[in-house]
């Protein structure tokens, strides 16, 4: 049986409600819950601005990965949830600031009718594998 560590509030990320931001297992698989554009105090960043939201989301992903001893080099899968596919270029730009084109992970993009609150335009989850 796998032993798991759950991190509900990594440094610099607003505490989670009803889920863990990061789950680290002995199998060295890391799952990061979908991140939204909240700063470390839980305030919305970039209301109405997909580029600002994408930058905050990737900063939150970075912090969550670091809390598990991982980085963007360890990411194997990103899933993007967007309220409008027109936001994808802003997401790709934010991703490019953290992941070079020659190290892109697998990914999926899903357009959704809405996210947890109407001011959020996008959400991104990550899966990573870290060495033994």
Coordinates of N, CA and C in Angstrom, one line a residue:
X1 N 0.8 -1.2 0.0 CA 0.0 0.0 0.0 C 0.9 1.2 0.0
X2 N 0.5 2.2 -0.8 CA 1.3 3.4 -0.9 C 1.0 4.4 0.3
X3 N 2.1 5.0 0.7 CA 2.0 6.0 1.8 C 1.9 7.4 1.1
X4 N 0.9 8.2 1.5 CA 0.7 9.5 0.9 C 0.9 10.6 1.9
X5 N 1.4 11.7 1.4 CA 1.5 13.0 2.2 C 0.7 14.0 1.5
X6 N -0.2 14.6 2.2 CA -1.0 15.7 1.7 C -0.6 17.0 2.2
X7 N -0.5 18.0 1.3 CA -0.1 19.3 1.6 C -1.2 20.3 1.2
X8 N -1.9 20.8 2.2 CA -3.1 21.6 1.9 C -2.8 23.0 1.7
X9 N -1.7 23.5 2.2 CA -1.4 24.9 2.1 C 0.1 25.1 1.9
X10 N 0.7 24.9 0.7 CA 2.1 25.1 0.4 C 2.4 26.6 0.7
X11 N 3.6 26.9 1.0 CA 4.0 28.3 1.2 C 3.6 29.2 0.0
X12 N 3.0 30.3 0.3 CA 2.6 31.2 -0.7 C 1.3 30.9 -1.5
X13 N 0.6 29.9 -1.1 CA -0.6 29.5 -1.8 C -1.8 29.5 -0.8
X14 N -2.9 30.1 -1.2 CA -4.1 30.1 -0.3 C -4.5 28.7 0.2
X15 N -4.8 28.5 1.4 CA -5.2 27.2 1.9 C -6.4 26.6 1.1
X16 N -6.3 25.3 0.9 CA -7.4 24.6 0.2 C -8.6 24.3 1.1
X17 N -9.7 24.3 0.5 CA -11.0 23.9 1.1 C -11.5 22.6 0.5
X18 N -11.7 21.5 1.2 CA -12.2 20.3 0.6 C -11.3 19.5 -0.3
X19 N -10.0 19.8 -0.3 CA -9.0 19.1 -1.1 C -7.6 19.4 -0.7
X20 N -6.7 18.7 -1.2 CA -5.2 19.0 -1.0 C -4.7 19.6 -2.2
X21 N -3.9 20.6 -2.1 CA -3.2 21.2 -3.2 C -2.2 20.2 -3.9
X22 N -1.5 19.4 -3.0 CA -0.5 18.5 -3.5 C -0.7 17.2 -2.7
X23 N -0.5 16.1 -3.5 CA -0.5 14.8 -2.9 C 0.8 14.1 -3.4
X24 N 1.7 13.7 -2.4 CA 3.0 13.1 -2.8 C 2.9 11.6 -2.3
X25 N 3.2 10.7 -3.2 CA 3.2 9.3 -2.8 C 4.5 8.7 -2.8
X26 N 4.7 7.5 -2.1 CA 6.0 6.8 -2.1 C 6.4 6.4 -3.5
X27 N 5.5 6.3 -4.4 CA 5.8 5.9 -5.8 C 6.4 7.1 -6.6
X28 N 6.6 8.2 -6.0 CA 7.2 9.4 -6.6 C 6.3 10.0 -7.6
X29 N 5.1 9.8 -7.6 CA 4.1 10.5 -8.4 C 3.5 11.7 -7.7
X30 N 3.4 12.8 -8.3 CA 2.9 14.0 -7.7 C 1.7 14.5 -8.4
X31 N 0.6 14.7 -7.7 CA -0.6 15.3 -8.3 C -0.9 16.6 -7.7
X32 N -1.0 17.7 -8.6 CA -1.3 19.0 -8.1 C -2.7 19.4 -8.5
X33 N -3.5 19.7 -7.6 CA -4.9 20.1 -7.8 C -4.9 21.3 -8.8
X34 N -6.0 21.4 -9.5 CA -6.2 22.6 -10.4 C -6.0 23.9 -9.6
X35 N -5.1 24.7 -10.2 CA -4.8 26.0 -9.5 C -5.5 27.1 -10.3
X36 N -6.1 28.0 -9.5 CA -6.8 29.2 -10.0 C -6.0 30.5 -9.6
X37 N -6.4 31.6 -10.1 CA -5.7 32.8 -9.9 C -6.0 33.5 -8.6
X38 N -5.5 32.8 -7.5 CA -5.6 33.4 -6.2 C -4.1 33.6 -5.7
X39 N -3.9 34.8 -5.0 CA -2.6 35.0 -4.5 C -2.5 34.3 -3.1
X40 N -1.4 34.4 -2.4 CA -1.2 33.7 -1.2 C -2.2 34.1 -0.1
X41 N -2.8 35.3 -0.2 CA -3.8 35.7 0.7 C -5.3 35.3 0.3
X42 N -5.4 34.6 -0.8 CA -6.7 34.1 -1.2 C -7.4 35.2 -2.0
X43 N -6.7 36.2 -2.5 CA -7.4 37.3 -3.3 C -7.2 37.0 -4.8
X44 N -8.2 37.3 -5.6 CA -8.2 37.1 -7.0 C -7.2 38.0 -7.6
X45 N -6.4 37.4 -8.5 CA -5.4 38.2 -9.3 C -5.9 38.3 -10.8
X46 N -5.9 39.5 -11.3 CA -6.2 39.6 -12.8 C -7.7 39.4 -13.2
X47 N -8.6 39.9 -12.4 CA -10.0 39.7 -12.8 C -10.2 40.2 -14.2
X48 N -10.7 39.4 -15.1 CA -11.0 39.8 -16.5 C -9.8 39.8 -17.4
X49 N -8.6 39.4 -16.8 CA -7.4 39.4 -17.6 C -6.8 38.0 -17.7
X50 N -7.0 37.3 -18.8 CA -6.5 35.9 -18.8 C -4.9 35.8 -18.7
X51 N -4.2 36.8 -19.2 CA -2.7 36.7 -19.1 C -2.3 36.8 -17.6
X52 N -2.9 37.8 -16.9 CA -2.5 37.9 -15.5 C -2.9 36.7 -14.7
X53 N -4.1 36.1 -15.0 CA -4.5 34.9 -14.3 C -3.6 33.8 -14.6
X54 N -3.2 33.6 -15.9 CA -2.3 32.5 -16.2 C -1.0 32.6 -15.5
X55 N -0.4 33.8 -15.4 CA 0.8 34.0 -14.7 C 0.7 33.6 -13.2
X56 N -0.4 34.0 -12.6 CA -0.6 33.6 -11.2 C -0.8 32.1 -11.0
X57 N -1.5 31.5 -12.0 CA -1.8 30.1 -11.9 C -0.4 29.3 -12.0
X58 N 0.4 29.7 -12.9 CA 1.7 29.1 -13.1 C 2.6 29.3 -11.9
X59 N 2.5 30.5 -11.2 CA 3.3 30.7 -10.0 C 2.8 29.8 -8.9
X60 N 1.4 29.6 -8.8 CA 0.9 28.7 -7.8 C 1.3 27.3 -8.1
X61 N 1.3 26.9 -9.4 CA 1.8 25.5 -9.7 C 3.2 25.3 -9.3
X62 N 4.1 26.3 -9.6 CA 5.5 26.3 -9.2 C 5.6 26.1 -7.7
X63 N 4.9 26.8 -6.9 CA 4.9 26.7 -5.5 C 4.5 25.3 -5.0
X64 N 3.4 24.8 -5.6 CA 2.9 23.5 -5.2 C 3.9 22.4 -5.6
X65 N 4.4 22.5 -6.8 CA 5.5 21.5 -7.2 C 6.6 21.5 -6.2
X66 N 7.1 22.7 -5.9 CA 8.3 22.9 -5.0 C 7.9 22.3 -3.6
X67 N 6.7 22.4 -3.1 CA 6.3 21.9 -1.8 C 6.5 20.3 -1.8
X68 N 6.4 19.7 -3.0 CA 6.6 18.3 -3.1 C 8.0 17.9 -3.5
X69 N 8.9 18.9 -3.6 CA 10.3 18.6 -4.1 C 10.4 18.4 -5.6
X70 N 9.4 19.0 -6.3 CA 9.4 18.8 -7.8 C 9.5 20.2 -8.4
X71 N 9.7 20.2 -9.7 CA 9.7 21.5 -10.4 C 9.1 21.2 -11.8
X72 N 9.1 22.2 -12.6 CA 8.4 22.1 -13.9 C 9.1 21.0 -14.8
X73 N 10.4 20.8 -14.6 CA 11.1 19.8 -15.3 C 10.5 18.4 -15.0
X74 N 9.9 18.2 -13.9 CA 9.3 16.9 -13.5 C 7.9 16.7 -14.0
X75 N 7.2 17.8 -14.5 CA 5.8 17.7 -14.9 C 5.7 16.8 -16.1
X76 N 4.8 15.9 -16.0 CA 4.5 15.0 -17.1 C 3.2 15.3 -17.8
X77 N 2.2 16.0 -17.1 CA 0.9 16.2 -17.7 C 0.4 17.5 -17.1
X78 N -0.2 18.4 -17.9 CA -0.9 19.6 -17.5 C -2.3 19.5 -18.2
X79 N -3.3 19.8 -17.4 CA -4.7 19.9 -17.9 C -5.2 21.3 -17.7
X80 N -5.7 21.9 -18.8 CA -6.2 23.3 -18.8 C -7.7 23.2 -18.9
X81 N -8.3 24.0 -18.0 CA -9.8 24.2 -18.0 C -10.0 25.7 -18.2
X82 N -10.6 26.0 -19.3 CA -10.8 27.4 -19.7 C -12.3 27.7 -20.0
X83 N -12.7 28.9 -19.6 CA -14.1 29.3 -19.9 C -14.2 29.8 -21.4
X84 N -13.0 30.0 -22.0 CA -13.0 30.4 -23.4 C -11.7 30.0 -24.0
X85 N -11.7 29.3 -25.1 CA -10.5 28.8 -25.7 C -9.6 30.0 -26.2
X86 N -10.2 31.1 -26.3 CA -9.4 32.3 -26.7 C -8.3 32.6 -25.6
X87 N -8.4 32.1 -24.4 CA -7.5 32.3 -23.3 C -6.2 31.4 -23.5
X88 N -6.3 30.4 -24.4 CA -5.1 29.5 -24.5 C -3.8 30.2 -24.9
X89 N -3.8 31.2 -25.8 CA -2.5 31.8 -26.0 C -1.9 32.4 -24.8
X90 N -2.7 33.0 -23.9 CA -2.1 33.6 -22.7 C -1.6 32.5 -21.8
X91 N -2.2 31.3 -21.8 CA -1.7 30.2 -21.0 C -0.4 29.7 -21.6
X92 N -0.4 29.6 -22.9 CA 0.9 29.1 -23.5 C 2.0 30.1 -23.2
X93 N 1.8 31.4 -23.2 CA 2.8 32.3 -22.9 C 3.3 32.2 -21.4
X94 N 2.4 32.0 -20.5 CA 2.8 31.8 -19.1 C 3.5 30.5 -18.9
X95 N 3.1 29.5 -19.6 CA 3.8 28.2 -19.6 C 5.2 28.3 -20.1
X96 N 5.4 29.0 -21.2 CA 6.7 29.2 -21.8 C 7.7 29.9 -20.9
X97 N 7.2 30.6 -19.9 CA 8.1 31.3 -18.9 C 8.7 30.3 -17.9
X98 N 8.1 29.1 -17.9 CA 8.5 28.0 -16.9 C 8.9 26.7 -17.6
X99 N 8.5 26.4 -18.8 CA 8.8 25.2 -19.4 C 9.2 25.4 -20.9
X100 N 10.5 25.1 -21.2 CA 11.0 25.3 -22.5 C 10.3 24.4 -23.5
X101 N 10.2 24.8 -24.8 CA 9.5 24.0 -25.8 C 10.0 22.6 -25.9
X102 N 11.3 22.4 -25.6 CA 11.8 21.0 -25.8 C 11.5 20.1 -24.6
X103 N 10.8 20.6 -23.6 CA 10.4 19.8 -22.4 C 9.0 19.9 -22.1
X104 N 8.1 20.1 -23.1 CA 6.7 20.2 -22.9 C 6.1 18.9 -22.4
X105 N 5.3 19.0 -21.4 CA 4.6 17.8 -20.9 C 3.4 17.5 -21.8
X106 N 2.8 16.3 -21.6 CA 1.5 16.0 -22.2 C 0.5 17.0 -21.7
X107 N -0.6 17.2 -22.5 CA -1.5 18.2 -22.0 C -2.9 18.0 -22.6
X108 N -3.9 18.5 -21.9 CA -5.3 18.5 -22.4 C -5.8 19.9 -22.1
X109 N -6.7 20.3 -23.0 CA -7.4 21.6 -22.8 C -8.9 21.3 -22.9
X110 N -9.6 21.8 -21.9 CA -11.1 21.6 -21.9 C -11.8 22.9 -21.7
X111 N -12.7 23.2 -22.6 CA -13.5 24.4 -22.4 C -14.7 24.0 -21.5
X112 N -14.9 24.8 -20.5 CA -16.0 24.6 -19.5 C -16.9 25.8 -19.5
X113 N -18.2 25.5 -19.1 CA -19.2 26.6 -19.0 C -18.8 27.6 -17.9
X114 N -18.2 27.1 -16.8 CA -17.9 27.9 -15.7 C -16.9 27.2 -14.8
X115 N -16.2 28.0 -14.0 CA -15.3 27.5 -13.0 C -16.0 27.7 -11.6
X116 N -15.3 27.5 -10.5 CA -15.9 27.5 -9.2 C -16.5 28.9 -8.8
X117 N -15.9 30.0 -9.4 CA -16.4 31.3 -9.2 C -16.3 32.0 -10.6
X118 N -17.3 32.9 -10.8 CA -17.3 33.6 -12.2 C -16.1 34.4 -12.6
X119 N -15.3 34.9 -11.6 CA -14.2 35.8 -11.9 C -13.0 34.9 -12.4
X120 N -13.0 33.6 -12.3 CA -11.9 32.8 -12.7 C -12.1 32.4 -14.2
X121 N -11.1 32.6 -15.0 CA -11.1 32.3 -16.4 C -10.5 31.0 -16.8
X122 N -9.6 30.5 -15.9 CA -8.9 29.3 -16.2 C -8.4 28.6 -14.9
X123 N -8.1 27.3 -15.1 CA -7.6 26.5 -14.0 C -6.7 25.5 -14.6
X124 N -5.6 25.2 -14.0 CA -4.6 24.3 -14.5 C -4.2 23.3 -13.4
X125 N -4.2 22.0 -13.8 CA -3.7 20.9 -12.8 C -2.5 20.3 -13.4
X126 N -1.7 19.7 -12.6 CA -0.4 19.1 -13.0 C -0.2 17.8 -12.4
X127 N 0.5 16.9 -13.1 CA 1.0 15.6 -12.6 C 2.5 15.6 -12.9
X128 N 3.3 15.2 -11.9 CA 4.7 15.1 -12.1 C 5.2 13.8 -11.5
X129 N 6.4 13.4 -11.9 CA 7.1 12.3 -11.4 C 8.5 12.7 -11.0
X130 N 8.8 12.4 -9.7 CA 10.1 12.8 -9.2 C 11.0 11.6 -8.9
X131 N 12.3 11.7 -9.1 CA 13.2 10.6 -8.9 C 13.2 10.1 -7.5
X132 N 13.7 8.9 -7.4 CA 13.8 8.2 -6.1 C 14.8 8.8 -5.2

